[in-house]
PDB file of N, CA and C in Angstrom:
ATOM      1  N   MET A 177    -219.268  16.918  76.659  1.00 54.00           N
ATOM      2  CA  MET A 177    -219.145  18.263  76.440  1.00 54.00           C
ATOM      3  C   MET A 177    -219.785  19.431  76.408  1.00 54.00           C
ATOM      4  N   ASP A 178    -220.558  18.947  76.177  1.00 63.00           N
ATOM      5  CA  ASP A 178    -222.237  20.154  75.894  1.00 63.00           C
ATOM      6  C   ASP A 178    -222.542  20.859  77.952  1.00 63.00           C
ATOM      7  N   ASP A 179    -222.692  19.812  78.167  1.00 67.00           N
ATOM      8  CA  ASP A 179    -222.955  20.583  79.982  1.00 67.00           C
ATOM      9  C   ASP A 179    -221.500  20.973  80.585  1.00 67.00           C
ATOM     10  N   PRO A 180    -221.495  22.118  81.099  1.00 79.00           N
ATOM     11  CA  PRO A 180    -220.602  22.798  81.825  1.00 79.00           C
ATOM     12  C   PRO A 180    -220.194  22.064  82.977  1.00 79.00           C
ATOM     13  N   VAL A 181    -219.400  22.198  83.691  1.00 80.00           N
ATOM     14  CA  VAL A 181    -219.640  22.085  85.205  1.00 80.00           C
ATOM     15  C   VAL A 181    -219.996  23.342  85.927  1.00 80.00           C
ATOM     16  N   PRO A 182    -220.619  23.129  86.885  1.00 87.00           N
ATOM     17  CA  PRO A 182    -221.086  24.191  87.848  1.00 87.00           C
ATOM     18  C   PRO A 182    -220.136  24.261  88.593  1.00 87.00           C
ATOM     19  N   TYR A 183    -219.548  25.511  89.144  1.00 86.00           N
ATOM     20  CA  TYR A 183    -219.054  25.980  90.171  1.00 86.00           C
ATOM     21  C   TYR A 183    -219.516  27.597  90.814  1.00 86.00           C
ATOM     22  N   ALA A 184    -218.920  27.522  91.980  1.00 87.00           N
ATOM     23  CA  ALA A 184    -219.417  28.969  92.415  1.00 87.00           C
ATOM     24  C   ALA A 184    -218.087  29.512  92.666  1.00 87.00           C
ATOM     25  N   VAL A 185    -218.191  30.777  92.651  1.00 86.00           N
ATOM     26  CA  VAL A 185    -216.905  31.714  93.007  1.00 86.00           C
ATOM     27  C   VAL A 185    -217.122  32.574  94.233  1.00 86.00           C
ATOM     28  N   THR A 186    -216.545  32.303  95.162  1.00 88.00           N
ATOM     29  CA  THR A 186    -216.532  33.129  96.468  1.00 88.00           C
ATOM     30  C   THR A 186    -215.498  33.303  96.995  1.00 88.00           C
ATOM     31  N   PRO A 187    -215.479  34.719  97.839  1.00 87.00           N
ATOM     32  CA  PRO A 187    -214.645  35.756  98.223  1.00 87.00           C
ATOM     33  C   PRO A 187    -213.866  34.670  99.381  1.00 87.00           C
ATOM     34  N   PHE A 188    -212.160  34.815  99.434  1.00 82.00           N
ATOM     35  CA  PHE A 188    -211.630  34.656 100.359  1.00 82.00           C
ATOM     36  C   PHE A 188    -212.393  35.060 101.675  1.00 82.00           C
ATOM     37  N   PRO A 189    -211.844  34.385 102.847  1.00 87.00           N
ATOM     38  CA  PRO A 189    -211.954  34.868 104.209  1.00 87.00           C
ATOM     39  C   PRO A 189    -211.344  35.778 104.561  1.00 87.00           C
ATOM     40  N   VAL A 190    -211.906  36.535 105.559  1.00 86.00           N
ATOM     41  CA  VAL A 190    -211.278  37.755 105.962  1.00 86.00           C
ATOM     42  C   VAL A 190    -209.964  37.068 106.958  1.00 86.00           C
ATOM     43  N   GLY A 191    -209.738  36.170 107.574  1.00 87.00           N
ATOM     44  CA  GLY A 191    -208.394  35.733 108.106  1.00 87.00           C
ATOM     45  C   GLY A 191    -207.624  35.002 107.065  1.00 87.00           C
ATOM     46  N   ARG A 192    -208.204  34.607 106.050  1.00 90.00           N
ATOM     47  CA  ARG A 192    -207.463  34.134 104.884  1.00 90.00           C
ATOM     48  C   ARG A 192    -206.444  35.652 104.355  1.00 90.00           C
ATOM     49  N   ARG A 193    -206.999  36.510 103.811  1.00 88.00           N
ATOM     50  CA  ARG A 193    -206.756  37.476 103.594  1.00 88.00           C
ATOM     51  C   ARG A 193    -205.308  38.117 104.400  1.00 88.00           C
ATOM     52  N   VAL A 194    -205.540  38.244 105.636  1.00 89.00           N
ATOM     53  CA  VAL A 194    -204.738  38.375 106.577  1.00 89.00           C
ATOM     54  C   VAL A 194    -203.506  37.888 106.028  1.00 89.00           C
ATOM     55  N   VAL A 195    -203.696  36.934 106.299  1.00 89.00           N
ATOM     56  CA  VAL A 195    -202.565  35.895 106.077  1.00 89.00           C
ATOM     57  C   VAL A 195    -201.960  35.996 104.627  1.00 89.00           C
ATOM     58  N   LEU A 196    -202.628  36.116 103.803  1.00 88.00           N
ATOM     59  CA  LEU A 196    -201.812  36.609 102.411  1.00 88.00           C
ATOM     60  C   LEU A 196    -201.102  37.828 102.202  1.00 88.00           C
ATOM     61  N   ASP A 197    -202.255  38.858 103.225  1.00 88.00           N
ATOM     62  CA  ASP A 197    -201.218  40.296 103.339  1.00 88.00           C
ATOM     63  C   ASP A 197    -199.816  40.236 103.612  1.00 88.00           C
ATOM     64  N   VAL A 198    -199.943  39.303 105.265  1.00 88.00           N
ATOM     65  CA  VAL A 198    -198.198  39.240 105.896  1.00 88.00           C
ATOM     66  C   VAL A 198    -197.554  38.314 104.600  1.00 88.00           C
ATOM     67  N   LEU A 199    -197.973  37.510 104.058  1.00 87.00           N
ATOM     68  CA  LEU A 199    -197.174  36.757 102.913  1.00 87.00           C
ATOM     69  C   LEU A 199    -196.456  37.653 101.983  1.00 87.00           C
ATOM     70  N   ARG A 200    -197.453  38.470 101.958  1.00 87.00           N
ATOM     71  CA  ARG A 200    -196.915  39.290 100.597  1.00 87.00           C
ATOM     72  C   ARG A 200    -195.968  40.339 101.072  1.00 87.00           C
ATOM     73  N   ALA A 201    -196.005  41.004 102.317  1.00 84.00           N
ATOM     74  CA  ALA A 201    -195.167  41.603 102.993  1.00 84.00           C
ATOM     75  C   ALA A 201    -193.759  41.085 103.100  1.00 84.00           C
ATOM     76  N   ALA A 202    -193.908  39.784 103.839  1.00 82.00           N
ATOM     77  CA  ALA A 202    -192.305  39.261 104.194  1.00 82.00           C
ATOM     78  C   ALA A 202    -191.915  39.001 102.985  1.00 82.00           C
ATOM     79  N   THR A 203    -192.039  38.802 101.765  1.00 80.00           N
ATOM     80  CA  THR A 203    -191.589  38.317 100.553  1.00 80.00           C
ATOM     81  C   THR A 203    -190.818  40.094  99.987  1.00 80.00           C
ATOM     82  N   ALA A 204    -191.385  40.706 100.162  1.00 73.00           N
ATOM     83  CA  ALA A 204    -191.018  42.200 100.223  1.00 73.00           C
ATOM     84  C   ALA A 204    -189.925  42.991 101.027  1.00 73.00           C
ATOM     85  N   ARG A 205    -189.136  41.918 101.432  1.00 72.00           N
ATOM     86  CA  ARG A 205    -188.257  42.823 102.139  1.00 72.00           C
ATOM     87  C   ARG A 205    -187.132  43.241 101.621  1.00 72.00           C
ATOM     88  N   PHE A 206    -186.215  44.210 102.051  1.00 74.00           N
ATOM     89  CA  PHE A 206    -185.015  44.745 101.411  1.00 74.00           C
ATOM     90  C   PHE A 206    -183.735  44.363 102.127  1.00 74.00           C
ATOM     91  N   PRO A 207    -182.735  43.669 101.632  1.00 75.00           N
ATOM     92  CA  PRO A 207    -181.580  43.174 102.745  1.00 75.00           C
ATOM     93  C   PRO A 207    -181.266  44.564 103.324  1.00 75.00           C
ATOM     94  N   VAL A 208    -180.803  44.115 104.641  1.00 77.00           N
ATOM     95  CA  VAL A 208    -180.285  45.460 105.481  1.00 77.00           C
ATOM     96  C   VAL A 208    -178.875  44.865 105.508  1.00 77.00           C
ATOM     97  N   HIS A 209    -177.863  46.187 105.224  1.00 82.00           N
ATOM     98  CA  HIS A 209    -176.277  45.909 105.181  1.00 82.00           C
ATOM     99  C   HIS A 209    -176.006  46.775 106.868  1.00 82.00           C
ATOM    100  N   ALA A 210    -174.847  46.240 107.158  1.00 87.00           N
ATOM    101  CA  ALA A 210    -174.315  46.829 108.595  1.00 87.00           C
ATOM    102  C   ALA A 210    -173.202  47.527 108.379  1.00 87.00           C
ATOM    103  N   LEU A 211    -172.655  48.293 109.130  1.00 88.00           N
ATOM    104  CA  LEU A 211    -171.535  49.535 108.769  1.00 88.00           C
ATOM    105  C   LEU A 211    -170.942  48.717 110.151  1.00 88.00           C
ATOM    106  N   VAL A 212    -170.138  48.590 109.925  1.00 90.00           N
ATOM    107  CA  VAL A 212    -168.990  48.426 111.137  1.00 90.00           C
ATOM    108  C   VAL A 212    -168.119  48.792 111.430  1.00 90.00           C
ATOM    109  N   GLU A 213    -167.351  49.915 112.467  1.00 92.00           N
ATOM    110  CA  GLU A 213    -166.506  50.422 112.519  1.00 92.00           C
ATOM    111  C   GLU A 213    -165.038  49.753 113.437  1.00 92.00           C
ATOM    112  N   TYR A 214    -163.951  49.595 113.152  1.00 92.00           N
ATOM    113  CA  TYR A 214    -163.002  49.156 114.481  1.00 92.00           C
ATOM    114  C   TYR A 214    -162.163  50.316 114.724  1.00 92.00           C
ATOM    115  N   ASP A 215    -161.704  50.124 115.827  1.00 93.00           N
ATOM    116  CA  ASP A 215    -160.771  51.076 116.470  1.00 93.00           C
ATOM    117  C   ASP A 215    -159.004  50.111 116.366  1.00 93.00           C
ATOM    118  N   VAL A 216    -158.487  51.098 115.591  1.00 93.00           N
ATOM    119  CA  VAL A 216    -157.103  50.551 115.419  1.00 93.00           C
ATOM    120  C   VAL A 216    -156.173  50.839 115.705  1.00 93.00           C
ATOM    121  N   GLY A 217    -156.501  52.197 116.732  1.00 94.00           N
ATOM    122  CA  GLY A 217    -155.471  53.080 116.925  1.00 94.00           C
ATOM    123  C   GLY A 217    -154.352  52.581 117.765  1.00 94.00           C
ATOM    124  N   GLU A 218    -154.718  51.603 118.877  1.00 92.00           N
ATOM    125  CA  GLU A 218    -153.526  50.722 119.502  1.00 92.00           C
ATOM    126  C   GLU A 218    -153.014  49.823 118.617  1.00 92.00           C
ATOM    127  N   VAL A 219    -153.441  49.207 117.887  1.00 90.00           N
ATOM    128  CA  VAL A 219    -152.493  48.364 116.877  1.00 90.00           C
ATOM    129  C   VAL A 219    -151.433  49.056 116.094  1.00 90.00           C
ATOM    130  N   THR A 220    -151.906  50.103 115.663  1.00 90.00           N
ATOM    131  CA  THR A 220    -151.122  50.794 114.931  1.00 90.00           C
ATOM    132  C   THR A 220    -150.180  51.177 115.830  1.00 90.00           C
ATOM    133  N   ARG A 221    -150.211  51.605 117.027  1.00 90.00           N
ATOM    134  CA  ARG A 221    -149.116  52.219 117.950  1.00 90.00           C
ATOM    135  C   ARG A 221    -147.953  50.857 117.954  1.00 90.00           C
ATOM    136  N   ARG A 222    -148.690  50.007 118.671  1.00 88.00           N
ATOM    137  CA  ARG A 222    -147.967  49.005 118.857  1.00 88.00           C
ATOM    138  C   ARG A 222    -146.849  48.452 117.561  1.00 88.00           C
ATOM    139  N   MET A 223    -147.595  48.695 116.208  1.00 84.00           N
ATOM    140  CA  MET A 223    -146.717  48.233 114.788  1.00 84.00           C
ATOM    141  C   MET A 223    -145.696  49.286 114.479  1.00 84.00           C
ATOM    142  N   ALA A 224    -146.074  50.616 115.086  1.00 85.00           N
ATOM    143  CA  ALA A 224    -144.876  51.669 114.780  1.00 85.00           C
ATOM    144  C   ALA A 224    -143.669  51.240 116.006  1.00 85.00           C
ATOM    145  N   GLN A 225    -144.146  50.699 117.001  1.00 86.00           N
ATOM    146  CA  GLN A 225    -142.686  50.379 117.711  1.00 86.00           C
ATOM    147  C   GLN A 225    -142.395  48.914 117.582  1.00 86.00           C
ATOM    148  N   VAL A 226    -142.437  48.802 116.344  1.00 83.00           N
ATOM    149  CA  VAL A 226    -141.585  47.165 116.284  1.00 83.00           C
ATOM    150  C   VAL A 226    -140.673  47.398 115.195  1.00 83.00           C
ATOM    151  N   PRO A 227    -139.307  47.186 115.605  1.00 81.00           N
ATOM    152  CA  PRO A 227    -138.455  47.541 114.539  1.00 81.00           C
ATOM    153  C   PRO A 227    -138.638  47.004 113.125  1.00 81.00           C
ATOM    154  N   GLU A 228    -138.694  45.776 112.727  1.00 78.00           N
ATOM    155  CA  GLU A 228    -138.876  45.485 111.350  1.00 78.00           C
ATOM    156  C   GLU A 228    -140.157  45.609 110.852  1.00 78.00           C
ATOM    157  N   HIS A 229    -140.451  45.406 109.737  1.00 69.00           N
ATOM    158  CA  HIS A 229    -141.306  45.751 108.935  1.00 69.00           C
ATOM    159  C   HIS A 229    -142.475  44.814 108.841  1.00 69.00           C
ATOM    160  N   VAL A 230    -143.736  45.114 109.463  1.00 59.00           N
ATOM    161  CA  VAL A 230    -144.580  44.128 110.038  1.00 59.00           C
ATOM    162  C   VAL A 230    -145.769  44.012 108.680  1.00 59.00           C
ATOM    163  N   SER A 231    -146.028  43.253 107.797  1.00 64.00           N
ATOM    164  CA  SER A 231    -146.911  43.249 106.656  1.00 64.00           C
ATOM    165  C   SER A 231    -148.491  42.606 107.180  1.00 64.00           C
TER     166      SER A 231
END
């Protein structure tokens, strides 16, 4: 236990840094919600022509 294990600290290679940056950016995505618009004019006109109540 008196003899520490020798080791060397080396920086990440440039290619690995790029990969880590892309992964970090990919996890920070925000969900995108879509707005949808439907034209119900024709359906409304057809329902108005029906003599009985349609639910």
